Coordinates of C-alpha atoms in Angstrom, one line a residue:
Chain A
X1 CA -37.0 108.6 110.3
X2 CA -35.4 106.5 107.6
X3 CA -32.5 105.6 109.8
X4 CA -34.8 104.6 112.6
X5 CA -36.7 102.4 110.2
X6 CA -33.5 100.8 109.1
X7 CA -32.5 100.1 112.7
X8 CA -35.8 98.5 113.4
X9 CA -35.8 96.4 110.3
X10 CA -32.2 95.2 111.0
X11 CA -33.1 94.3 114.5
X12 CA -36.0 92.2 113.5
X13 CA -34.3 90.6 110.6
X14 CA -30.9 89.8 112.2
X15 CA -31.6 89.4 115.8
X16 CA -34.5 87.1 115.3
X17 CA -36.7 88.3 118.0
X18 CA -34.0 89.8 120.2
X19 CA -35.3 93.3 119.5
X20 CA -36.4 93.4 123.1
X21 CA -32.8 93.7 124.0
X22 CA -32.5 97.0 122.2
X23 CA -32.9 100.3 124.1
X24 CA -36.7 100.9 124.0
X25 CA -36.0 104.6 124.0
X26 CA -34.5 104.4 120.5
X27 CA -37.4 102.5 119.1
X28 CA -40.0 104.6 117.1
X29 CA -43.6 104.0 117.4
X30 CA -44.9 101.2 115.2
X31 CA -45.8 102.5 111.8
X32 CA -47.1 101.0 108.6
X33 CA -44.0 102.3 106.7
X34 CA -41.5 100.1 108.5
X35 CA -42.9 96.7 107.3
X36 CA -43.0 98.0 103.8
X37 CA -39.3 98.7 103.6
X38 CA -38.2 95.6 105.5
X39 CA -37.5 93.4 102.5
X40 CA -35.5 96.0 100.8
X41 CA -33.4 96.8 103.8
X42 CA -32.7 93.1 104.6
X43 CA -31.1 92.7 101.2
X44 CA -28.9 95.8 101.4
X45 CA -27.9 95.9 105.1
X46 CA -24.4 94.7 105.9
X47 CA -24.3 91.8 108.5
X48 CA -24.4 93.2 111.9
X49 CA -21.8 92.0 114.5
X50 CA -22.9 89.2 116.7
X51 CA -24.3 90.3 120.0
X52 CA -21.8 90.1 122.8
X53 CA -21.7 86.9 124.7
X54 CA -23.4 87.2 128.1
X55 CA -21.0 86.9 131.0
X56 CA -20.7 83.4 132.5
X57 CA -23.1 82.9 135.4
X58 CA -21.9 80.7 138.2
X59 CA -23.8 79.7 141.3
X60 CA -22.2 79.7 144.7
X61 CA -20.4 76.9 146.4
X62 CA -23.6 75.3 147.4
X63 CA -24.9 74.9 143.8
X64 CA -24.7 71.3 142.4
X65 CA -22.1 72.3 139.8
X66 CA -19.7 73.8 142.3
X67 CA -20.3 72.0 145.5
X68 CA -17.5 70.0 147.1
X69 CA -17.9 66.2 146.8
X70 CA -15.1 65.6 149.3
X71 CA -16.4 64.4 152.5
X72 CA -20.0 65.2 151.5
X73 CA -23.0 63.3 150.3
X74 CA -23.0 65.1 147.0
X75 CA -21.7 63.8 143.7
X76 CA -20.7 65.4 140.4
X77 CA -23.5 66.4 138.0
X78 CA -24.2 64.4 134.9
X79 CA -21.4 64.4 132.3
X80 CA -19.1 66.4 134.5
X81 CA -15.4 65.6 134.7
X82 CA -13.3 66.7 137.7
X83 CA -9.5 66.6 137.9
X84 CA -7.8 67.2 141.2
X85 CA -4.1 68.0 141.5
X86 CA -2.5 68.2 144.9
X87 CA -0.1 66.9 147.4
X88 CA 0.4 66.0 151.1
X89 CA -3.0 64.6 151.8
X90 CA -3.3 62.2 154.7
X91 CA -6.4 60.3 153.7
X92 CA -6.2 56.8 152.2
X93 CA -7.2 58.0 148.8
X94 CA -5.1 61.1 148.6
X95 CA -2.1 60.3 150.8
X96 CA 1.2 61.6 149.6
X97 CA 0.1 62.9 146.2
X98 CA -3.2 63.4 144.4
X99 CA -3.9 63.4 140.7
X100 CA -7.6 62.6 140.9
X101 CA -9.9 62.0 138.1
X102 CA -13.7 61.8 138.6
X103 CA -16.7 61.6 136.4
X104 CA -20.4 62.1 137.1
X105 CA -22.8 59.8 135.3
X106 CA -25.9 61.5 136.5
X107 CA -28.5 60.2 138.8
X108 CA -26.2 60.7 141.6
X109 CA -23.5 58.3 140.4
X110 CA -19.9 59.1 140.1
X111 CA -16.6 57.3 139.9
X112 CA -13.2 58.6 141.1
X113 CA -9.6 57.4 140.9
X114 CA -6.3 58.7 142.1
X115 CA -4.0 58.4 139.1
X116 CA -0.9 59.5 141.0
X117 CA -1.0 56.4 143.1
X118 CA -0.6 54.2 140.0
X119 CA 3.0 55.3 139.7
X120 CA 3.8 54.0 143.2
X121 CA 2.2 50.7 143.1
X122 CA -1.2 51.7 144.6
X123 CA -4.6 51.7 142.9
X124 CA -7.8 52.9 144.3
X125 CA -11.2 53.4 142.6
X126 CA -14.2 54.9 144.5
X127 CA -17.8 54.8 143.5
X128 CA -20.2 57.4 144.9
X129 CA -23.9 57.5 144.9
X130 CA -26.0 60.4 146.1
X131 CA -29.2 58.6 146.7
X132 CA -31.3 61.0 148.8
X133 CA -31.6 64.7 148.1
X134 CA -34.1 66.9 150.0
X135 CA -34.1 70.5 150.7
X136 CA -32.3 70.3 154.0
X137 CA -30.9 66.8 154.1
X138 CA -28.9 64.6 151.7
X139 CA -27.5 61.1 151.9
X140 CA -24.7 59.5 149.9
X141 CA -22.7 56.4 149.9
X142 CA -19.1 55.6 148.9
X143 CA -17.7 52.2 148.0
X144 CA -14.1 51.8 147.0
X145 CA -11.5 49.2 146.3
X146 CA -7.8 49.7 146.6
X147 CA -4.8 47.5 145.9
X148 CA -1.3 48.1 147.0
X149 CA 1.7 46.1 145.6
X150 CA 4.6 46.6 148.0
X151 CA 7.2 45.5 145.4
X152 CA 6.3 48.6 143.3
X153 CA 6.2 51.0 146.2
X154 CA 9.4 52.8 145.2
X155 CA 8.8 55.7 147.6
X156 CA 10.0 53.6 150.5
X157 CA 13.7 53.4 151.0
X158 CA 16.1 51.2 152.9
X159 CA 14.7 49.0 155.6
X160 CA 11.2 50.3 154.9
X161 CA 11.5 49.1 151.3
X162 CA 12.4 45.6 152.4
X163 CA 9.4 45.4 154.7
X164 CA 7.0 46.9 152.3
X165 CA 8.2 44.8 149.3
X166 CA 6.9 41.7 151.0
X167 CA 3.3 42.9 151.3
X168 CA 0.4 43.2 149.0
X169 CA -2.9 44.4 150.3
X170 CA -6.5 45.0 149.3
X171 CA -8.4 47.8 150.9
X172 CA -12.2 48.2 150.7
X173 CA -13.5 51.5 152.1
X174 CA -17.3 51.8 152.7
X175 CA -18.9 55.0 153.7
X176 CA -22.3 56.5 154.4
X177 CA -22.3 60.2 154.6
X178 CA -25.1 62.7 155.4
X179 CA -25.0 66.4 154.5
X180 CA -27.3 69.1 155.7
X181 CA -27.6 72.6 154.5
X182 CA -28.8 73.9 157.8
X183 CA -28.8 77.6 156.7
X184 CA -27.8 79.6 153.7
X185 CA -24.2 79.8 155.0
X186 CA -23.7 76.5 156.9
X187 CA -23.5 72.9 155.9
X188 CA -23.0 70.1 158.3
X189 CA -21.6 66.7 157.3
X190 CA -21.4 63.4 159.2
X191 CA -19.9 60.2 157.8
X192 CA -19.6 56.7 159.1
X193 CA -16.7 55.0 157.5
X194 CA -15.4 51.5 157.5
X195 CA -12.1 50.3 156.1
X196 CA -11.6 46.6 155.4
X197 CA -8.1 45.5 154.7
X198 CA -6.8 42.2 153.7
X199 CA -3.0 41.8 153.6
X200 CA -1.1 39.2 151.7
X201 CA 2.5 38.2 152.3
X202 CA 4.8 38.6 155.3
X203 CA 3.0 41.0 157.5
X204 CA 4.3 40.7 161.0
X205 CA 5.6 44.2 161.6
X206 CA 2.9 46.7 162.5
X207 CA 5.4 49.5 162.0
X208 CA 5.6 49.2 158.2
X209 CA 4.8 52.2 156.1
X210 CA 1.5 50.8 154.9
X211 CA 0.3 50.4 158.4
X212 CA 1.5 53.9 159.5
X213 CA -0.2 55.4 156.5
X214 CA -3.4 53.7 157.7
X215 CA -3.5 51.8 154.4
X216 CA -3.4 48.5 156.3
X217 CA -5.6 49.2 159.2
X218 CA -9.1 47.8 159.7
X219 CA -11.0 50.8 161.0
X220 CA -14.4 52.2 161.8
X221 CA -14.6 56.0 162.3
X222 CA -16.9 58.9 162.4
X223 CA -16.1 62.0 160.5
X224 CA -18.2 65.0 161.6
X225 CA -17.6 68.3 159.8
X226 CA -18.9 71.7 159.0
X227 CA -18.6 74.1 156.1
X228 CA -19.1 77.8 156.5
X229 CA -19.8 79.6 153.3
X230 CA -18.4 83.1 153.9
X231 CA -19.0 84.3 150.4
X232 CA -20.3 83.0 147.1
X233 CA -16.7 81.9 146.3
X234 CA -15.2 80.9 149.5
X235 CA -15.9 78.4 152.3
X236 CA -14.2 77.4 155.5
X237 CA -14.1 73.7 156.3
X238 CA -13.5 71.9 159.5
X239 CA -13.5 68.1 159.8
X240 CA -12.5 65.6 162.5
X241 CA -11.7 61.9 162.2
X242 CA -12.8 60.1 165.2
X243 CA -11.9 56.3 165.1
X244 CA -14.1 54.0 167.0
X245 CA -12.0 50.9 166.2
X246 CA -8.6 50.5 164.6
X247 CA -6.8 47.2 164.3
X248 CA -3.9 45.9 162.3
X249 CA -4.6 42.3 161.0
X250 CA -1.2 40.7 161.4
X251 CA -0.6 37.1 160.4
X252 CA -1.0 35.6 163.8
X253 CA -2.9 38.2 165.8
X254 CA -4.8 41.4 165.5
X255 CA -3.2 44.5 167.1
X256 CA -5.6 47.3 168.1
X257 CA -4.4 50.8 167.7
X258 CA -5.4 53.3 170.4
X259 CA -7.6 56.3 169.6
X260 CA -4.8 58.8 170.4
X261 CA -2.7 57.5 167.5
X262 CA -5.5 57.6 164.9
X263 CA -7.6 60.7 165.5
X264 CA -7.0 63.8 163.4
X265 CA -8.6 67.1 162.6
X266 CA -8.3 69.4 159.6
X267 CA -9.2 73.0 158.9
X268 CA -9.2 74.3 155.4
X269 CA -10.4 76.9 153.0
X270 CA -12.0 76.2 149.6
X271 CA -12.4 78.9 147.0
X272 CA -13.5 79.1 143.4
X273 CA -10.5 80.7 141.8
X274 CA -11.9 81.3 138.4
X275 CA -14.5 79.6 136.2
X276 CA -14.7 76.1 137.4
X277 CA -11.2 76.1 139.0
X278 CA -11.1 75.6 142.7
X279 CA -8.3 75.9 145.2
X280 CA -8.0 74.2 148.6
X281 CA -5.6 74.7 151.4
X282 CA -5.9 72.6 154.5
X283 CA -4.0 72.2 157.8
X284 CA -4.0 68.8 159.3
X285 CA -3.2 67.9 162.9
X286 CA -2.8 64.4 164.1
X287 CA -0.5 61.4 164.6
X288 CA -0.8 60.3 161.0
X289 CA 0.6 63.6 159.7
X290 CA 3.5 63.0 162.1
X291 CA 4.1 59.5 160.7
X292 CA 3.8 60.5 157.1
X293 CA 5.5 63.8 157.0
X294 CA 7.4 64.2 160.3
X295 CA 5.1 66.8 161.9
X296 CA 1.8 66.7 163.7
X297 CA 0.8 69.9 162.0
X298 CA 1.0 69.8 158.2
X299 CA -0.5 71.5 155.2
X300 CA -2.0 69.9 152.1
X301 CA -3.3 71.6 149.0
X302 CA -4.9 70.9 145.7
X303 CA -6.4 72.6 142.7
X304 CA -9.5 71.1 141.1
X305 CA -10.8 71.6 137.6
X306 CA -14.3 70.8 136.4
X307 CA -15.4 70.5 132.8
Chain B
X1 CA 12.3 59.3 155.2
X2 CA 14.5 62.0 153.6
X3 CA 14.9 60.4 150.1
X4 CA 11.2 59.7 150.1
X5 CA 10.4 63.3 150.8
X6 CA 12.8 64.6 148.1
X7 CA 11.3 62.4 145.4
X8 CA 7.7 63.1 146.4
X9 CA 8.1 66.9 146.8
X10 CA 9.8 67.4 143.4
X11 CA 6.9 65.6 141.8
X12 CA 4.3 67.5 143.8
X13 CA 6.0 70.8 142.9
X14 CA 5.9 70.1 139.2
X15 CA 2.3 68.9 139.2
X16 CA 1.1 71.9 141.2
X17 CA 3.0 74.4 139.1
X18 CA 1.4 73.0 136.0
X19 CA -2.0 73.1 137.7
X20 CA -1.7 76.8 138.7
X21 CA -0.7 77.8 135.2
X22 CA -3.4 75.8 133.6
X23 CA -5.8 77.5 135.9
X24 CA -5.1 80.9 134.4
X25 CA -6.5 79.7 131.1
X26 CA -10.1 80.6 130.3
X27 CA -12.4 78.1 132.0
X28 CA -14.4 75.6 130.1
X29 CA -17.8 76.7 128.7
X30 CA -19.9 77.3 131.8
X31 CA -23.5 76.6 132.2
X32 CA -25.7 78.6 134.5
X33 CA -25.8 77.0 137.9
X34 CA -28.9 75.4 139.1
X35 CA -29.0 76.3 142.7
X36 CA -30.3 73.8 145.2
X37 CA -33.6 74.7 146.7
X38 CA -32.0 75.5 150.0
X39 CA -29.7 78.0 148.4
X40 CA -32.6 80.0 147.1
X41 CA -34.1 80.5 150.5
X42 CA -35.2 83.9 151.6
X43 CA -32.2 84.3 153.9
X44 CA -29.8 87.1 153.0
X45 CA -27.7 86.4 149.9
X46 CA -24.0 86.1 150.3
X47 CA -22.1 88.9 148.6
X48 CA -21.1 88.5 145.0
X49 CA -17.5 89.3 144.5
X50 CA -17.6 89.5 140.7
X51 CA -17.4 93.3 140.8
X52 CA -14.2 93.3 142.8
X53 CA -12.2 91.2 140.3
X54 CA -11.2 94.1 138.1
X55 CA -9.4 95.7 141.0
X56 CA -7.2 92.7 141.7
X57 CA -4.5 93.6 139.1
X58 CA -1.4 95.4 140.2
X59 CA 2.0 95.3 141.7
X60 CA 2.3 94.9 145.4
X61 CA 5.2 95.4 147.7
X62 CA 4.7 94.1 151.2
X63 CA 6.9 94.1 154.3
X64 CA 6.3 91.1 156.5
X65 CA 6.9 90.5 160.1
X66 CA 5.8 87.8 162.6
X67 CA 6.6 84.8 164.6
X68 CA 7.2 81.2 163.7
X69 CA 7.8 77.9 165.4
X70 CA 9.2 74.6 164.3
X71 CA 6.8 71.8 163.8
X72 CA 9.3 69.0 163.5
X73 CA 12.3 67.8 165.6
X74 CA 15.5 66.9 163.8
X75 CA 17.4 63.8 164.9
X76 CA 15.9 64.1 168.4
X77 CA 17.0 67.7 168.6
X78 CA 14.7 70.7 169.2
X79 CA 15.8 73.4 166.8
X80 CA 14.1 76.7 166.5
X81 CA 15.4 78.5 163.4
X82 CA 12.2 80.5 163.0
X83 CA 11.0 82.6 165.9
X84 CA 10.7 86.3 165.3
X85 CA 11.1 87.1 161.6
X86 CA 10.8 89.9 159.1
X87 CA 11.0 90.1 155.3
X88 CA 9.6 91.4 152.1
X89 CA 7.3 90.1 149.4
X90 CA 7.0 91.7 146.0
X91 CA 4.7 90.5 143.2
X92 CA 2.2 91.2 140.6
X93 CA -1.4 90.1 140.4
X94 CA -3.0 89.6 137.0
X95 CA -6.6 90.6 136.3
X96 CA -7.8 87.0 136.4
X97 CA -6.3 86.6 139.9
X98 CA -3.0 84.8 139.3
X99 CA -0.4 86.2 141.6
X100 CA 3.4 85.8 141.0
X101 CA 5.8 87.0 143.6
X102 CA 9.2 86.7 145.1
X103 CA 9.8 86.6 148.8
X104 CA 12.7 86.9 151.3
X105 CA 12.4 86.3 155.0
X106 CA 15.0 86.4 157.8
X107 CA 14.2 84.6 161.0
X108 CA 16.0 85.4 164.1
X109 CA 15.5 82.0 165.6
X110 CA 16.2 81.3 169.2
X111 CA 18.3 79.2 171.6
X112 CA 17.0 75.9 172.7
X113 CA 18.5 74.4 175.9
X114 CA 18.0 70.7 175.9
X115 CA 19.0 67.4 177.4
X116 CA 20.3 65.0 174.8
X117 CA 19.9 61.3 175.1
X118 CA 22.5 59.5 172.9
X119 CA 22.0 56.0 171.9
X120 CA 25.3 55.1 173.4
X121 CA 26.8 57.0 176.3
X122 CA 25.5 59.3 179.0
X123 CA 22.9 62.0 178.7
X124 CA 24.3 65.6 178.4
X125 CA 22.9 69.1 178.2
X126 CA 23.7 71.5 175.5
X127 CA 22.2 74.6 173.8
X128 CA 21.3 74.8 170.1
X129 CA 21.3 78.3 168.7
X130 CA 19.7 78.5 165.2
X131 CA 18.5 81.1 162.8
X132 CA 17.4 81.0 159.1
X133 CA 16.9 82.9 155.9
X134 CA 14.4 81.8 153.3
X135 CA 13.9 83.1 149.8
X136 CA 12.0 81.9 146.7
X137 CA 9.2 82.5 144.3
X138 CA 5.5 82.0 144.8
X139 CA 2.6 81.2 142.6
X140 CA -0.7 82.3 144.0
X141 CA -4.3 83.3 143.4
X142 CA -6.2 86.3 144.7
X143 CA -9.9 85.7 145.5
X144 CA -12.1 88.7 146.4
X145 CA -13.8 88.3 149.8
X146 CA -16.1 91.3 150.4
X147 CA -13.8 94.2 150.9
X148 CA -10.8 91.9 151.4
X149 CA -8.7 89.7 149.2
X150 CA -7.9 86.1 150.1
X151 CA -4.5 85.2 148.7
X152 CA -3.6 81.5 148.2
X153 CA 0.1 80.8 147.6
X154 CA 2.6 78.1 147.0
X155 CA 6.2 79.1 147.3
X156 CA 9.3 77.3 146.1
X157 CA 12.7 78.3 147.4
X158 CA 15.7 77.8 149.5
X159 CA 16.3 78.0 153.3
X160 CA 19.7 78.5 154.8
X161 CA 19.9 77.6 158.5
X162 CA 22.7 78.7 160.7
X163 CA 23.4 76.6 163.7
X164 CA 25.7 76.7 166.7
X165 CA 25.9 74.0 169.3
X166 CA 28.5 75.8 171.4
X167 CA 31.2 73.5 172.7
X168 CA 29.3 70.4 171.8
X169 CA 30.8 68.7 168.7
X170 CA 28.2 68.3 166.0
X171 CA 29.0 64.6 165.6
X172 CA 27.8 64.0 169.2
X173 CA 24.3 65.1 168.2
X174 CA 24.3 63.4 164.9
X175 CA 25.2 66.5 162.9
X176 CA 28.5 65.2 161.8
X177 CA 29.1 65.8 158.1
X178 CA 27.0 69.0 158.0
X179 CA 28.3 72.5 158.1
X180 CA 26.7 75.7 159.2
X181 CA 24.9 77.2 157.4
X182 CA 22.9 74.2 156.1
X183 CA 21.0 74.8 152.9
X184 CA 17.9 73.0 151.6
X185 CA 15.0 73.4 149.3
X186 CA 11.6 74.2 150.7
X187 CA 8.1 74.6 149.5
X188 CA 5.7 76.8 151.3
X189 CA 1.9 76.8 151.1
X190 CA 0.6 80.1 152.4
X191 CA -2.5 82.1 152.8
X192 CA -3.1 85.8 153.5
X193 CA -6.1 87.9 154.1
X194 CA -5.5 91.4 152.8
X195 CA -7.2 94.8 152.9
X196 CA -6.6 97.3 150.2
X197 CA -7.3 101.0 150.4
X198 CA -5.8 103.3 147.9
X199 CA -2.2 102.6 147.7
X200 CA -2.2 100.8 151.1
X201 CA -2.3 97.1 151.3
X202 CA -2.0 95.1 154.5
X203 CA -3.3 92.1 156.4
X204 CA -2.5 88.9 158.2
X205 CA -1.3 85.5 156.9
X206 CA 0.6 82.4 157.5
X207 CA 3.2 80.4 155.6
X208 CA 4.2 76.8 156.2
X209 CA 7.8 76.1 155.3
X210 CA 7.9 72.4 154.4
X211 CA 11.6 71.6 154.3
X212 CA 13.0 69.0 151.9
X213 CA 16.4 68.8 153.7
X214 CA 15.6 66.6 156.8
X215 CA 18.2 68.5 158.8
X216 CA 16.2 71.7 158.7
X217 CA 13.0 71.6 160.6
X218 CA 9.7 72.5 158.9
X219 CA 7.9 75.5 160.5
X220 CA 4.7 77.4 160.7
X221 CA 5.1 81.2 160.5
X222 CA 2.3 83.8 161.2
X223 CA 2.8 87.1 159.6
X224 CA 1.6 90.7 159.6
X225 CA 1.8 92.2 156.1
X226 CA 1.9 95.9 155.3
X227 CA 2.9 97.7 152.1
X228 CA 1.7 99.3 148.9
X229 CA -0.2 98.2 145.9
X230 CA 0.3 100.1 142.6

């Protein structure tokens, strides 16, 4: 009886109201003796070990902390950093290599940069704003600015280097994207994207690497997509890029690029590997993959960390 | 394009290797997720895989077999060093999900009869017979998926491609200066869906061999996997 009283007293004194966590079966009925010995026991009892930390609780891939901001209307939660390390992307922002850094300011605002592009003479900053969030429908906008200095684009070699070195360009992508969680396991996305490009310098060859990488193409395209959440940690993703208008603004004329050279599709898998670490593997099919990497079918991958 | 690829891929490999290792460290202090309203609907909840994580750890030895195809042409040539293939994959998965393995694959390849259009001179026909061997190490991550395991991977290794153009001199098809077998580095993103039952482990998967040496075509290989997990 004395031990039970000690246990109760320790629980009350050290756990500060967490006695409810103790096994109720071990608790004696309330008695008048227990309060009387509390003060004595409190002084004599050794400090009890801290209660075990509860396991981390994560939502699924639809929760705001873990949802993908790529190609969706969503943005990072407030005071959240995201770092993205990957390679072989084919989009303007993550083409070749990706060392992305993003930060969520709250209120639906976020900013994102690809630090890897700094090393090759390219700069791009994207601002995102998730301005409408309802139960089944969300809207977001993206505005970016990119600058490419051909002289610093050391990746190009030989004749391509000579061509590219004469070109500087400014790229302004604007995007409106809608996301809808149609069901518990399905999300649909649709983006309308416009790329404005202004090139400076000698720019008479529409076969240069900048053009082929679609970094120097004025373009309007739709990007429908779907995400199927097959478990709380894994989602399948399918997106298509459907250009409505593509044109290369040369010095003396504008050359339109046909649809069959600019469309592409991608299928990928996104998983939460551990904690707030995510893995992505995608397969791309399209002409741009052929131009950039020599094959119409090509993989890309990245690992994302959120803090 | 070759120098560009080499420079880029070395950088990408280093960056991703660091990323995968960093991912094995404990994650930052998490906060309970606030699920969107739609996610808390009355529809059936998707399965939580947390309980399966403890069973990820262990050695695995897998035999692989499948079929692959080139995704690139090399100097206007159609080469098929993949085709039917078989190999082995041995590795260890840590409790957190990190998977380290080594792999070897022999691809039978096949003969490609083709008409070559030289820049100077008349067209001619010839047959390119190629096969390949690939080996390397792979960094991956196992993710529980209901009763299955989804294994992401990124391999780094070497491919050796044997080629034989018959009586056609290599220099006539712009292969002058190269000898068979031609060796080059590759990196290989992969994915597999595995089922484990007792000691048995098996499933399906694919690997994409992205070749750094521009003379060896990149290829996509689909595989069946079967083996043991200890």
